[in-house]
XYZ file of C-alpha atoms in Angstrom:
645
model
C 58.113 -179.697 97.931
C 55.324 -177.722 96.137
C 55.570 -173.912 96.074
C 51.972 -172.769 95.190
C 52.676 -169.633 93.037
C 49.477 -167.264 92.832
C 49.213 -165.554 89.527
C 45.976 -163.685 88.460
C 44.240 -164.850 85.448
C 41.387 -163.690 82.931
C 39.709 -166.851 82.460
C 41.178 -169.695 83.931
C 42.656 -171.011 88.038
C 46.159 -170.861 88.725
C 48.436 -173.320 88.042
C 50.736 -174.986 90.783
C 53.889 -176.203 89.320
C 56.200 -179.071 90.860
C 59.299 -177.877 91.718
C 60.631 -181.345 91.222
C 61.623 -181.381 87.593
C 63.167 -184.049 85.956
C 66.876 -184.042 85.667
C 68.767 -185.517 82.863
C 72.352 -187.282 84.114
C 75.195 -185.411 82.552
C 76.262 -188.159 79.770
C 72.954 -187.332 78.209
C 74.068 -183.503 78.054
C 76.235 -183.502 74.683
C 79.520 -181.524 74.553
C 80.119 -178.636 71.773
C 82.936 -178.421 68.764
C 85.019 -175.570 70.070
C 84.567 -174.969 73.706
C 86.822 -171.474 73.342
C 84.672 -170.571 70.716
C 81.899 -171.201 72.994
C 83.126 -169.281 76.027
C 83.770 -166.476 73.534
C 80.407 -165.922 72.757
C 79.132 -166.634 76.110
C 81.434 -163.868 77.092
C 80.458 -161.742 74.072
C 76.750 -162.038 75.217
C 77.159 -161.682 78.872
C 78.633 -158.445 77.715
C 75.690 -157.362 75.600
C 73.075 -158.515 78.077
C 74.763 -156.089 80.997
C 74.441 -153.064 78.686
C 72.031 -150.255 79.520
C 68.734 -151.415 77.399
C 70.768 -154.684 76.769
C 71.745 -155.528 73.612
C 70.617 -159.608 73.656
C 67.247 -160.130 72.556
C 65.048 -161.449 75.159
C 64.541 -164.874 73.966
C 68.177 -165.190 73.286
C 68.606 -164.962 77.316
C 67.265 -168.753 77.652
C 70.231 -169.479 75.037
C 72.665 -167.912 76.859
C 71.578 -169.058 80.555
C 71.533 -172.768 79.536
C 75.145 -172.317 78.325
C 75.822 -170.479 81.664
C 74.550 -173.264 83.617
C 75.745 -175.726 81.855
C 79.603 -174.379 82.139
C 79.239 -172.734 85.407
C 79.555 -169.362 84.223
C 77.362 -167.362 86.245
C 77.703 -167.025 90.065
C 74.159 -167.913 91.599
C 72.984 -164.273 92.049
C 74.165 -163.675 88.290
C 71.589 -166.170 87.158
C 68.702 -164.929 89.373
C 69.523 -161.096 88.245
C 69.467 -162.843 84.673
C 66.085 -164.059 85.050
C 64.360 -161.013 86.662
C 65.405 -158.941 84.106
C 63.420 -161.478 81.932
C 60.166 -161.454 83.908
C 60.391 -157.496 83.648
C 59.874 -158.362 80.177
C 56.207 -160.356 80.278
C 53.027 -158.849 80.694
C 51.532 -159.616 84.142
C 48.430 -157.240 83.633
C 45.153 -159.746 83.404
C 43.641 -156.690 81.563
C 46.264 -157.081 78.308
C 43.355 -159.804 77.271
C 45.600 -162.050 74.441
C 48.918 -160.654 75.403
C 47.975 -161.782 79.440
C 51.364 -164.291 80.110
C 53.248 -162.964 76.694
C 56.782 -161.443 76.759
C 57.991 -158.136 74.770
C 60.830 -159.218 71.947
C 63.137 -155.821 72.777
C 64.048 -153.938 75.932
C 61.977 -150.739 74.495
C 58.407 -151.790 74.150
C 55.884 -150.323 76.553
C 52.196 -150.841 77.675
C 50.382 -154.298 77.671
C 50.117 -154.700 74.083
C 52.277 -157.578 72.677
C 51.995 -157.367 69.238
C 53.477 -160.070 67.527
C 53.072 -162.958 70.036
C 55.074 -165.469 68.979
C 57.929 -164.768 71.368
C 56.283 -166.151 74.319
C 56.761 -169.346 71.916
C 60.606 -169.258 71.347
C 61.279 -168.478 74.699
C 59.554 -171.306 76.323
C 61.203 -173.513 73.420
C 64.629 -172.540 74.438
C 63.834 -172.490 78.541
C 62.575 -175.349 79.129
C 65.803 -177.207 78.418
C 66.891 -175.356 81.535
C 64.281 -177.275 83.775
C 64.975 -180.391 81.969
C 68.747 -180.684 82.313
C 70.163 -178.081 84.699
C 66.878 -177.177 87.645
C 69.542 -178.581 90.352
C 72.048 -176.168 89.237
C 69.317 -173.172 90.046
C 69.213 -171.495 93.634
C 65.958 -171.401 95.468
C 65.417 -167.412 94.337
C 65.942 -168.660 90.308
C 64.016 -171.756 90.522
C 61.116 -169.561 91.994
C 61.267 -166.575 89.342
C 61.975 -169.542 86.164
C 58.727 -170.914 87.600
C 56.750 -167.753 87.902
C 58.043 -167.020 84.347
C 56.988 -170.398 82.868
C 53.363 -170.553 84.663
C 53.239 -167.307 83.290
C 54.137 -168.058 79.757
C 52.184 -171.381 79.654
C 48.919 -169.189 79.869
C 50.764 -166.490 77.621
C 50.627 -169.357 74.813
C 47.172 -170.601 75.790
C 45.801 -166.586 75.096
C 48.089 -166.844 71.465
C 45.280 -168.246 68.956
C 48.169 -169.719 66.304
C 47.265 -171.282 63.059
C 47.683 -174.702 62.507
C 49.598 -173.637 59.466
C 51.775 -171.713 61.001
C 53.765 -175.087 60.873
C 57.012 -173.440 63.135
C 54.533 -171.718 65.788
C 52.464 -174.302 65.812
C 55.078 -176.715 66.568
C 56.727 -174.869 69.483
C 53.563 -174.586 70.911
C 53.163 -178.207 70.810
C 56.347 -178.682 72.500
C 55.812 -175.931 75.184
C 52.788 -177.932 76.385
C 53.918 -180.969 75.972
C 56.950 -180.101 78.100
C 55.810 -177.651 80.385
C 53.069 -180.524 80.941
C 56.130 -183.211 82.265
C 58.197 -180.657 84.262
C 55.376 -179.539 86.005
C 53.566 -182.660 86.519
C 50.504 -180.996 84.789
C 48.825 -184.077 83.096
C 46.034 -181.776 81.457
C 48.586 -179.649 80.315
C 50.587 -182.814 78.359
C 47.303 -183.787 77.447
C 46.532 -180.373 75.928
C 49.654 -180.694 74.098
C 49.085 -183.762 72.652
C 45.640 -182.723 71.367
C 47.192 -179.664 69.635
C 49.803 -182.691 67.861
C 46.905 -184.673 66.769
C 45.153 -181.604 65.061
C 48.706 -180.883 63.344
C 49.286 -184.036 62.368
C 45.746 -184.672 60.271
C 46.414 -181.132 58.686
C 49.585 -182.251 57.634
C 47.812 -185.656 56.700
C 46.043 -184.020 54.749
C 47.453 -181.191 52.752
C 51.329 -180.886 53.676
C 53.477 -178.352 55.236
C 52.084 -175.187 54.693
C 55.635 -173.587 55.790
C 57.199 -175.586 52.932
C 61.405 -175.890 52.720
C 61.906 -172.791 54.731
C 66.065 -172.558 55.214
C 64.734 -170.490 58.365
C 61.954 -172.475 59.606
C 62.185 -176.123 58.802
C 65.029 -175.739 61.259
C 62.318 -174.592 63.822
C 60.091 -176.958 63.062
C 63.071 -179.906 63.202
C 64.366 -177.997 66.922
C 60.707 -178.703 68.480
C 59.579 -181.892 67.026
C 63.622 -183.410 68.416
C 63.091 -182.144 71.588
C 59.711 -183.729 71.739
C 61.620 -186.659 70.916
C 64.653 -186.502 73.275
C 63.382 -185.464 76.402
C 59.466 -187.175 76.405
C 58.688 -189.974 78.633
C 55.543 -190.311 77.402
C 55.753 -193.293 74.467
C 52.887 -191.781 72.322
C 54.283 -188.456 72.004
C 57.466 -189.657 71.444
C 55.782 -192.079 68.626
C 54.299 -189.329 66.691
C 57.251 -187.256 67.318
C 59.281 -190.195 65.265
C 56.800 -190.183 62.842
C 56.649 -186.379 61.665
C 60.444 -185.887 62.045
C 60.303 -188.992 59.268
C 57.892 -186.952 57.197
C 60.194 -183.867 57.251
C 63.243 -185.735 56.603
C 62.163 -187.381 53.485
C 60.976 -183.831 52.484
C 64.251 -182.182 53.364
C 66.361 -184.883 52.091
C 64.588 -185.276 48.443
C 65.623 -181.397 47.663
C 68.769 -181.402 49.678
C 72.288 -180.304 47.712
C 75.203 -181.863 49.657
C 77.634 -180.446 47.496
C 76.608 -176.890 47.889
C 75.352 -177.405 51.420
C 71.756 -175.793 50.638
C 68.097 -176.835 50.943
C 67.122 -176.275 47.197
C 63.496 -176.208 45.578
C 60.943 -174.091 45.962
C 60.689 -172.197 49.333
C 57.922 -170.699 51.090
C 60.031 -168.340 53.669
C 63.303 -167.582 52.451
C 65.374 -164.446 54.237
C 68.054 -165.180 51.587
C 67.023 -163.894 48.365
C 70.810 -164.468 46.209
C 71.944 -167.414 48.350
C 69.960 -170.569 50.722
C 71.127 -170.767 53.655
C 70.329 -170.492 57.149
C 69.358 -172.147 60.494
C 68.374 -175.390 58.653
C 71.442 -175.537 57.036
C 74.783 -174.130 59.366
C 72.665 -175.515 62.802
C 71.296 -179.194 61.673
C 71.672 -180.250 57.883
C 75.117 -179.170 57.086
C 76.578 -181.002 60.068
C 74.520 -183.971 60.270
C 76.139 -184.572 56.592
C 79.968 -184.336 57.861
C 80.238 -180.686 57.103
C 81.531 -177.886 60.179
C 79.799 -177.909 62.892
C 79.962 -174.222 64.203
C 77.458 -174.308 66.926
C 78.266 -172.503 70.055
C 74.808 -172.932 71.934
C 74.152 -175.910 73.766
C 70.336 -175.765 72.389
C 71.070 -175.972 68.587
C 73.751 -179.099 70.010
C 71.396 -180.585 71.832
C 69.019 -180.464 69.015
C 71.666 -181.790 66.432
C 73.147 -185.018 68.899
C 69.312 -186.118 68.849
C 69.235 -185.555 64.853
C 72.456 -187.443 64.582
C 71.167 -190.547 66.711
C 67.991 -190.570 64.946
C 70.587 -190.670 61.254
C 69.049 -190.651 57.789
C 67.078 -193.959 56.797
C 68.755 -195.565 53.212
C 65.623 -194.017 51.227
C 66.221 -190.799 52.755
C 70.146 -190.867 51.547
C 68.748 -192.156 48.382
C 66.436 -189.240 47.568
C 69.450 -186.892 48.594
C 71.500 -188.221 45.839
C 69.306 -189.941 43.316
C 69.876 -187.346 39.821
C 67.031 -186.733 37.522
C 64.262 -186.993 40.365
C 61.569 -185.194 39.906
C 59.527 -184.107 43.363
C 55.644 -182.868 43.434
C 54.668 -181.600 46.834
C 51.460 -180.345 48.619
C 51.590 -177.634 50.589
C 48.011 -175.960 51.606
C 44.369 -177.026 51.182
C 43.722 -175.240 48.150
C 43.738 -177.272 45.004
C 46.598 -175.332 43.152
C 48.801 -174.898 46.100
C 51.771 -177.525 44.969
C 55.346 -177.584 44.235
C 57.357 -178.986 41.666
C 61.156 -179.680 41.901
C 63.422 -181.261 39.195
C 66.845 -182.217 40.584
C 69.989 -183.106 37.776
C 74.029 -183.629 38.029
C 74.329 -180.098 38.615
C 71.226 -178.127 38.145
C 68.038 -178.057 39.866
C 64.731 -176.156 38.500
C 61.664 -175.802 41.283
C 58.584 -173.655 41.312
C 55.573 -172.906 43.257
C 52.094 -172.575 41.866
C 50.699 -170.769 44.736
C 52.533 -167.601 46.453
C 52.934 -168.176 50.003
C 54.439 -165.424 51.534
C 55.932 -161.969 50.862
C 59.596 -163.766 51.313
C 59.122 -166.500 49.164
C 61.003 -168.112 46.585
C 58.970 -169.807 43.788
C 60.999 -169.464 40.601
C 64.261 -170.719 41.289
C 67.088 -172.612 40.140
C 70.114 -173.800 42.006
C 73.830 -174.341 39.749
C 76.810 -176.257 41.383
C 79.806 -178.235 40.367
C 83.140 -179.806 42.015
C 84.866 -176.788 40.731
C 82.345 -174.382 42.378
C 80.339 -176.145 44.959
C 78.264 -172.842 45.933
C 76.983 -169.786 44.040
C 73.962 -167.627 43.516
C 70.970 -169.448 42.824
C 68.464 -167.831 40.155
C 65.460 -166.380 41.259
C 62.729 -164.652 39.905
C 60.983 -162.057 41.940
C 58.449 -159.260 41.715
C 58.709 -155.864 43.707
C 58.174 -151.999 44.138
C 61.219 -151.049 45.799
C 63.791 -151.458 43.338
C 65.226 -154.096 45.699
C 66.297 -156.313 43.788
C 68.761 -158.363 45.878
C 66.573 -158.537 49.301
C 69.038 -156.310 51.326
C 66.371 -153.558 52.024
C 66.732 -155.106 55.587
C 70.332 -155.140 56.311
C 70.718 -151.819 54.922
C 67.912 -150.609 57.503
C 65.860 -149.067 54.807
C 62.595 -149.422 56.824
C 63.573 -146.328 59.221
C 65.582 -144.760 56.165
C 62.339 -144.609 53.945
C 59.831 -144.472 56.684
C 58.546 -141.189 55.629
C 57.471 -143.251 53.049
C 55.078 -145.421 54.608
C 51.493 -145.155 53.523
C 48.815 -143.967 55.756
C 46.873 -146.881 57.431
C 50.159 -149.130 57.004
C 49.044 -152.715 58.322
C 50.798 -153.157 62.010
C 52.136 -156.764 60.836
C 53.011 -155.374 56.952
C 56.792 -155.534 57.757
C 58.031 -152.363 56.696
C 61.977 -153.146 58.124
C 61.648 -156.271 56.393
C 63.354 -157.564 52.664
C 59.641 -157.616 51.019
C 58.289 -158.353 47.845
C 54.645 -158.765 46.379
C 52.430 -161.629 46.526
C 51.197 -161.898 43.095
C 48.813 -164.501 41.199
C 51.129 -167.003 39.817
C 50.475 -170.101 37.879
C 52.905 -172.598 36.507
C 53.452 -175.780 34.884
C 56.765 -177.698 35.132
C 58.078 -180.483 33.050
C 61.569 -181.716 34.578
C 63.944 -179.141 33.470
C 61.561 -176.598 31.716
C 58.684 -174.548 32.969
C 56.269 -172.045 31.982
C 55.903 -169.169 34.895
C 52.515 -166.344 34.503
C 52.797 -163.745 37.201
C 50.394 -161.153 37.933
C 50.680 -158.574 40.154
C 49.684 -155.159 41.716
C 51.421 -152.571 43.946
C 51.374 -153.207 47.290
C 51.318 -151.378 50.759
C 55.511 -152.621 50.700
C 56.288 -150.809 47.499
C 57.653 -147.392 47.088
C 57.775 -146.938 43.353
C 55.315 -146.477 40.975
C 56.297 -149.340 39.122
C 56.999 -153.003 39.581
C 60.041 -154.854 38.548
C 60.175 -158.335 37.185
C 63.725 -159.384 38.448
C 65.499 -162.891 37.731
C 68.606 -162.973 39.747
C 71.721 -164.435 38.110
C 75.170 -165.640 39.767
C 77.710 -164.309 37.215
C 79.753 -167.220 37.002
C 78.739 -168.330 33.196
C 81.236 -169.377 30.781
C 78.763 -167.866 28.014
C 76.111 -165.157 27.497
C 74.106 -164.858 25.036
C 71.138 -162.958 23.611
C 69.159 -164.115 20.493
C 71.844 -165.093 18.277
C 74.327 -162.465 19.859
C 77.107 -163.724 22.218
C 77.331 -161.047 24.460
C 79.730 -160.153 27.235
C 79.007 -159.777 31.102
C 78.900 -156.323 31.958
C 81.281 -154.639 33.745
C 79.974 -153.047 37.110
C 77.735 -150.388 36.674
C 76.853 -151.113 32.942
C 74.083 -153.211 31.392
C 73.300 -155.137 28.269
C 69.864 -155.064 26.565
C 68.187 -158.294 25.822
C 67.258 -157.966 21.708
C 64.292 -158.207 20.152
C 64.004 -162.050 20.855
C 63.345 -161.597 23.797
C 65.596 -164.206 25.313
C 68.605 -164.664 26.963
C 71.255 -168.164 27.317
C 73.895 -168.495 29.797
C 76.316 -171.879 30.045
C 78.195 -173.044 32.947
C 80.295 -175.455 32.358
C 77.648 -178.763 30.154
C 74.836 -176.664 31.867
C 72.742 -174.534 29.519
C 69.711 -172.332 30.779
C 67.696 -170.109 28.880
C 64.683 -167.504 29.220
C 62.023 -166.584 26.466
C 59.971 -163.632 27.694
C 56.870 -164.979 26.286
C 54.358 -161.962 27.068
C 54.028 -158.697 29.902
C 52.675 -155.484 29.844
C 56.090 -153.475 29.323
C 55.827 -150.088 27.493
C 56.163 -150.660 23.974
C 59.729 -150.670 23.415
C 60.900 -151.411 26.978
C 63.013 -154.552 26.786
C 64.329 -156.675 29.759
C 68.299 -155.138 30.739
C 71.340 -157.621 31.586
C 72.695 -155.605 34.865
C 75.901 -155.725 36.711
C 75.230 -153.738 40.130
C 77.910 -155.498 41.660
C 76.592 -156.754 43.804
C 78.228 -159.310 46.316
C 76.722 -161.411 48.581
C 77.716 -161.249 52.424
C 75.688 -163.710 54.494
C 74.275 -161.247 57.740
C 71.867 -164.120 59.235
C 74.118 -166.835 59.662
C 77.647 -166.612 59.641
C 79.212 -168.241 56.651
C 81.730 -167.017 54.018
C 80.754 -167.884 50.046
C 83.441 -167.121 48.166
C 82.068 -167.493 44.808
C 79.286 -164.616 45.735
C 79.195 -162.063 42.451
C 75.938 -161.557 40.788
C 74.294 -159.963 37.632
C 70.250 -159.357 36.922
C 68.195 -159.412 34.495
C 65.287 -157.004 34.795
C 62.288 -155.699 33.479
C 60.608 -152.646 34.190
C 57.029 -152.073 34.422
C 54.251 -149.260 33.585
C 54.042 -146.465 36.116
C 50.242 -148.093 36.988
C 51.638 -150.302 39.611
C 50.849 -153.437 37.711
C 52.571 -155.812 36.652
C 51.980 -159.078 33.975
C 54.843 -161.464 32.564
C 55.062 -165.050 31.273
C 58.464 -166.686 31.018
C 59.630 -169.685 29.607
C 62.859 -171.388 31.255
C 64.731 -174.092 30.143
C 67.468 -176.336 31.390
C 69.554 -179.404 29.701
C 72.952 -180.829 31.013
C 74.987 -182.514 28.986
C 75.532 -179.389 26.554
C 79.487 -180.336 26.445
C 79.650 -178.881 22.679
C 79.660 -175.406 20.927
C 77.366 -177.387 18.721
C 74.894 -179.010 21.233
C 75.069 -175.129 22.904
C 74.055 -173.868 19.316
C 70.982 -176.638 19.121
C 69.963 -176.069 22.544
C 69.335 -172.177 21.651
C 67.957 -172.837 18.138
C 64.808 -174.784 19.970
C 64.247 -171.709 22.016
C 64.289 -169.451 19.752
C 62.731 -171.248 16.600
C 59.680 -172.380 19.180
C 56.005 -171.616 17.533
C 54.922 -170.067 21.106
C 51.356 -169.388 21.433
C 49.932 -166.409 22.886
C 46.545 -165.159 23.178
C 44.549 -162.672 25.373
C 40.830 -161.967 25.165
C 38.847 -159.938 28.217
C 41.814 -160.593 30.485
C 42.175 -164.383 29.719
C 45.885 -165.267 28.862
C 46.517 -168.461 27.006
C 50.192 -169.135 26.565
C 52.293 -172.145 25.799
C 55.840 -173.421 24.145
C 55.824 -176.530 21.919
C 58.781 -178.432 23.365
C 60.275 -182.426 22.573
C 58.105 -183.982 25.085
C 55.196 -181.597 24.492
C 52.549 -178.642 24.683
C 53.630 -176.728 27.984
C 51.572 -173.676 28.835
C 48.805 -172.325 31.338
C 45.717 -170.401 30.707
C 44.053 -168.207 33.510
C 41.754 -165.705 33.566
C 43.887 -162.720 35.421
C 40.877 -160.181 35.937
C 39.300 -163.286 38.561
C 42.885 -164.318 39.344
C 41.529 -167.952 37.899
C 43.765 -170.595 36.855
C 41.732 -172.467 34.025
C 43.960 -175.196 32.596
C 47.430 -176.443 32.854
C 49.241 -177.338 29.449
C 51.614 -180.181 30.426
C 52.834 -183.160 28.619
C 53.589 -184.864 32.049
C 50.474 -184.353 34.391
C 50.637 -184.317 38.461
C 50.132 -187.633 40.256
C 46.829 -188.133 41.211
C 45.730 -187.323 44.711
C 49.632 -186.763 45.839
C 50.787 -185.329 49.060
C 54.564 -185.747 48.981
C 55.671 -187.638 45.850
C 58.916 -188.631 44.040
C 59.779 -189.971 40.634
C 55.920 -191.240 40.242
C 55.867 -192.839 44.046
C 53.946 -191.604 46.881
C 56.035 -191.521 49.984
C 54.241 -189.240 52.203
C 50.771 -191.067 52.466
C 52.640 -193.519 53.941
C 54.041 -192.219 56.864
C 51.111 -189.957 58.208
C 47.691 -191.572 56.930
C 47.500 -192.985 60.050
C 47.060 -189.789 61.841
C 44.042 -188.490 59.297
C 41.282 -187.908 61.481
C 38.018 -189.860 60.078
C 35.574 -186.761 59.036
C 32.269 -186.454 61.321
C 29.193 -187.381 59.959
């Protein structure tokens, strides 16, 4: 029977949805780890959601009622009171223009302004499950307002405009239509979805995943393309689905660390600044590779029994474990946007020639051993807040320092969020040693006059050492000061890593510190104890102008299972003939190292990079590539739309 649901519109007919939707038989519906952990949290958010605003955000309703459903939790009327608190939630006013069919994130916005309008997004991602497996389950009064909610949201995420590379948005978008499209019996609406896949798939063709190894959002992007695969019936869509979840795999795979259970490389969103781990990780990778599986929402499980059927290919488990690989990757359209990730026994270097976002994490590298599996990673990062660790979020800084807010502060700029800058960065990596220029100015984020140039360190070294000066780790609330060499060594275990300060625009005399804050990290995202979570810093302080220039050298070599070979290892850093010259606000700068001349030059006053010093040059015309072999070409060429003439 068709219930013909009149909703006004700005710009296009109503839509009549089937009421019929396709029902999945039960065996398909996969059971959880802990089912009293899972009633515990259904209970926990039943509580939350009955408080006075509730205290569940409003996507993580469609969570919760496909748990409900599924277990029978809810009385009938429960549900539909459930789900009209929801609808109170969207936007229903034609006159909101873009936000038309959207739906408010909190229980306290007011007025027909959206904002950021990506939740209509996640909420039709994690709803339409509930039409999919459980629309039986739903009395006549639910069905109706889920409908009205869905027809709703469908034009809600028409009205978004989303970037194509806005890979996680993008994706769920996809999915929405695609699904929305089937449950509705809505062929144009499929179709539409489908036509928004083909566009993504060219750009991706093309120039990569702009949202490159997110811990946060390649778990997005892996929730919507499986569910596209699971619950399709249309072969083509399911086809390409196949296809891009192949893509992302290999990516995924080549920088995964199964030892310390982390997505390692470069990343271009990453909420963890000390430690990387999230969604990706606890929800999908972690158990997919025997590790706990802690999920308590039927969503993330149905998500992960689809990832489990589809397994890991013999190449993919390969990459994961091949040492010494060496991975170039495309990520944007620009030339220079690439990353570079060099993965050993039990250190991995990556960087990022491009900046991506104001939470990335392009300077990093990742330590781990049988005797301790997880750590800190080290990370370089540029900010104004004095922030060094990310936690300006989980402390709730934004409202603390909001007086300090500039005038004419962007409505998008983030202000609660961990933030640092987006500077000019160029780089050239050669396995385990790089060359890093950064080049930066203060920001609408920043709250300090001056800029710090942080590298965070876990403080789990067996040595330290500045110069020629074996030094010891602070105690909290002390520091060291790096000597005049302007470099620093650390050990752990055959792994030595070092850092030459090459050039920046420091006061004269102002040398980089070796801090103990004392800082531990607690993971507030995801739930996960790290045991081995202590940290130390090393940072540099800029001029009170708010800008901020620095060129670092970092190296890496295993095998260092000698005082001697330690010894040799720091003598080549520090005996180096390093180059530096700057004329009208060109740098040149590069190390003379075994294999050879490594260095960039750019001209920072056009924010040009002008030539890459590297003894090992990129792969010609790459898009994901390892060890010298192009294996993303391969699986999405196919899909590159032929240009027009």
């Amino acid at each position: 029977m068709i219930k013909k649901l009149f909703l006004c519109a700005v710009w296009f007919a109503m839509l009549q949805p089937s009421l019929e939707a396709q029902v999945l038989s039960a065996p398909e519906i996969p059971s959880l780890p802990d089912a009293v952990a899972r009633m515990a949290n259904l209970k926990r958010e039943w509580t939350a959601l009955q408080q006075t605003p509730p205290k569940l955000a409003v996507r993580d309703c469609f969570l919760f009622l496909l748990d409900a459903l599924d277990t029978h939790f809810l009385e009938p009327k429960q549900v539909e009171w459930v789900l009209k608190l929801v609808q109170t939630r969207m936007i229903s006013d034609p006159a909101a223009g873009k936000s038309y069919g959207n739906i408010f994130w909190g229980w306290h916005e007011t007025g027909i302004d959206v904002g950021d309008g990506n939740n209509i997004e996640f909420c039709m991602q994690y709803g339409l499950p509930i039409k999919l497996l459980f629309n039986d389950r739903l009395s006549d009064e639910a069905r109706k307002t889920l409908d009205e909610i869905f027809t709703l949201g469908i034009q809600g995420a028409r009205n978004q405009v989303v970037r194509i590379s806005y890979t996680n948005i993008f994706l769920m978008k996809i999915w929405n239509f695609v699904a929305f499209g089937q449950v509705y019996h809505q062929p144009a609406m499929l179709e539409e979805g489908r036509h928004y896949f083909d566009q993504w798939l060219d750009h991706v063709s093309r120039y990569g995943n702009r949202e490159y190894d997110s811990p946060t959002y390649c778990g997005v992007d892996l929730e919507s393309l499986l569910l596209m695969y699971r619950f399709t019936t249309d072969a083509d869509i399911k086809s390409k689905a196949k296809d891009a979840l192949t893509f992302l795999l290999n990516d995924l795979t080549a920088h995964y660390n199964p030892v310390a259970g982390i997505l390692a490389g470069a990343h271009s969103r990453d909420y963890n600044r000390v430690f990387s781990r999230d969604l990706l990780e606890e929800k999908y990778m972690n158990p997919l590779l025997g590790r706990a599986n802690n999920n308590v929402h039927l969503f993330h499980q149905l998500c992960l029994a689809t990832l489990k059927e589809l397994g890991l290919s013999p190449d993919q488990q390969n990459w994961m474990h091949r040492k010494n690989r060496f991975i170039v990757q495309r990520w944007d359209s620009l030339d220079n946007a690439y990353a570079c990730d060099f993965v050993g026994q039990k250190v991995s270097l990556a960087s990022s020639n491009q900046a991506y976002s104001p939470d990335d994490k392009p300077f990093v590298i990742y330590l781990n051993s049988s005797r301790i599996p997880e750590m800190p990673n080290i990370a370089f990062v540029m900010e104004g807040r004095d922030d060094h660790y990310g936690t300006w979020a989980t402390e709730g800084m934004g409202e603390k320092m909001k007086q300090l807010m500039p005038p004419g502060y962007p409505s998008n700029g983030g202000w609660g969020k961990t933030r640092h800058l987006m500077p000019f960065m160029q780089s050239a990596q050669n396995k385990g040693e790089l060359v890093m220029l950064v080049s930066g100015n203060k920001d609408h984020n920043c709250i300090k006059d001056y800029l710090n140039s942080t590298i965070i360190l876990p403080n789990y070294f067996d040595e330290l050492w500045t110069g020629n000066h074996k030094i010891p780790v602070p105690s909290i609330g002390h520091q060291v000061l790096i000597d005049e060499t302007r470099t620093f060594f650390a050990r752990f275990e055959d792994v030595a890593i070092a850092f030459r300060f090459l050039w920046d625009n420091a006061d004269p005399g102002v040398m980089p510190v070796l801090y103990n804050d004392g800082y531990k990290f607690e993971a507030s995202r995801e739930k996960f104890p790290l045991i081995h979570n202590g940290t130390l810093r090393i940072t540099l302080q800029h001029p009170n102008t708010g800008k901020a220039n620095i060129a670092i050298w970092w190296k890496t070599a295993e095998g260092i299972n000698t005082d001697q070979a330690f010894v040799e290892f720091r003598q080549e850093v520090l005996n180096a003939a390093v180059s530096v010259k700057e004329e009208n606000g060109t740098v040149d700068i590069f190390v003379p190292t075994q294999s050879g001349k490594l260095g960039v030059r750019a001209d920072l006053a056009t924010k040009k990079r002008l030539e890459y010093y590297n003894p090992a040059p990129l792969p010609i015309d790459f898009l994901f590539n390892i060890d010298g072999k192009e294996i993303g070409k391969p699986v999405l060429e196919r899909y590159t739309i032929p240009a027009q003439k």
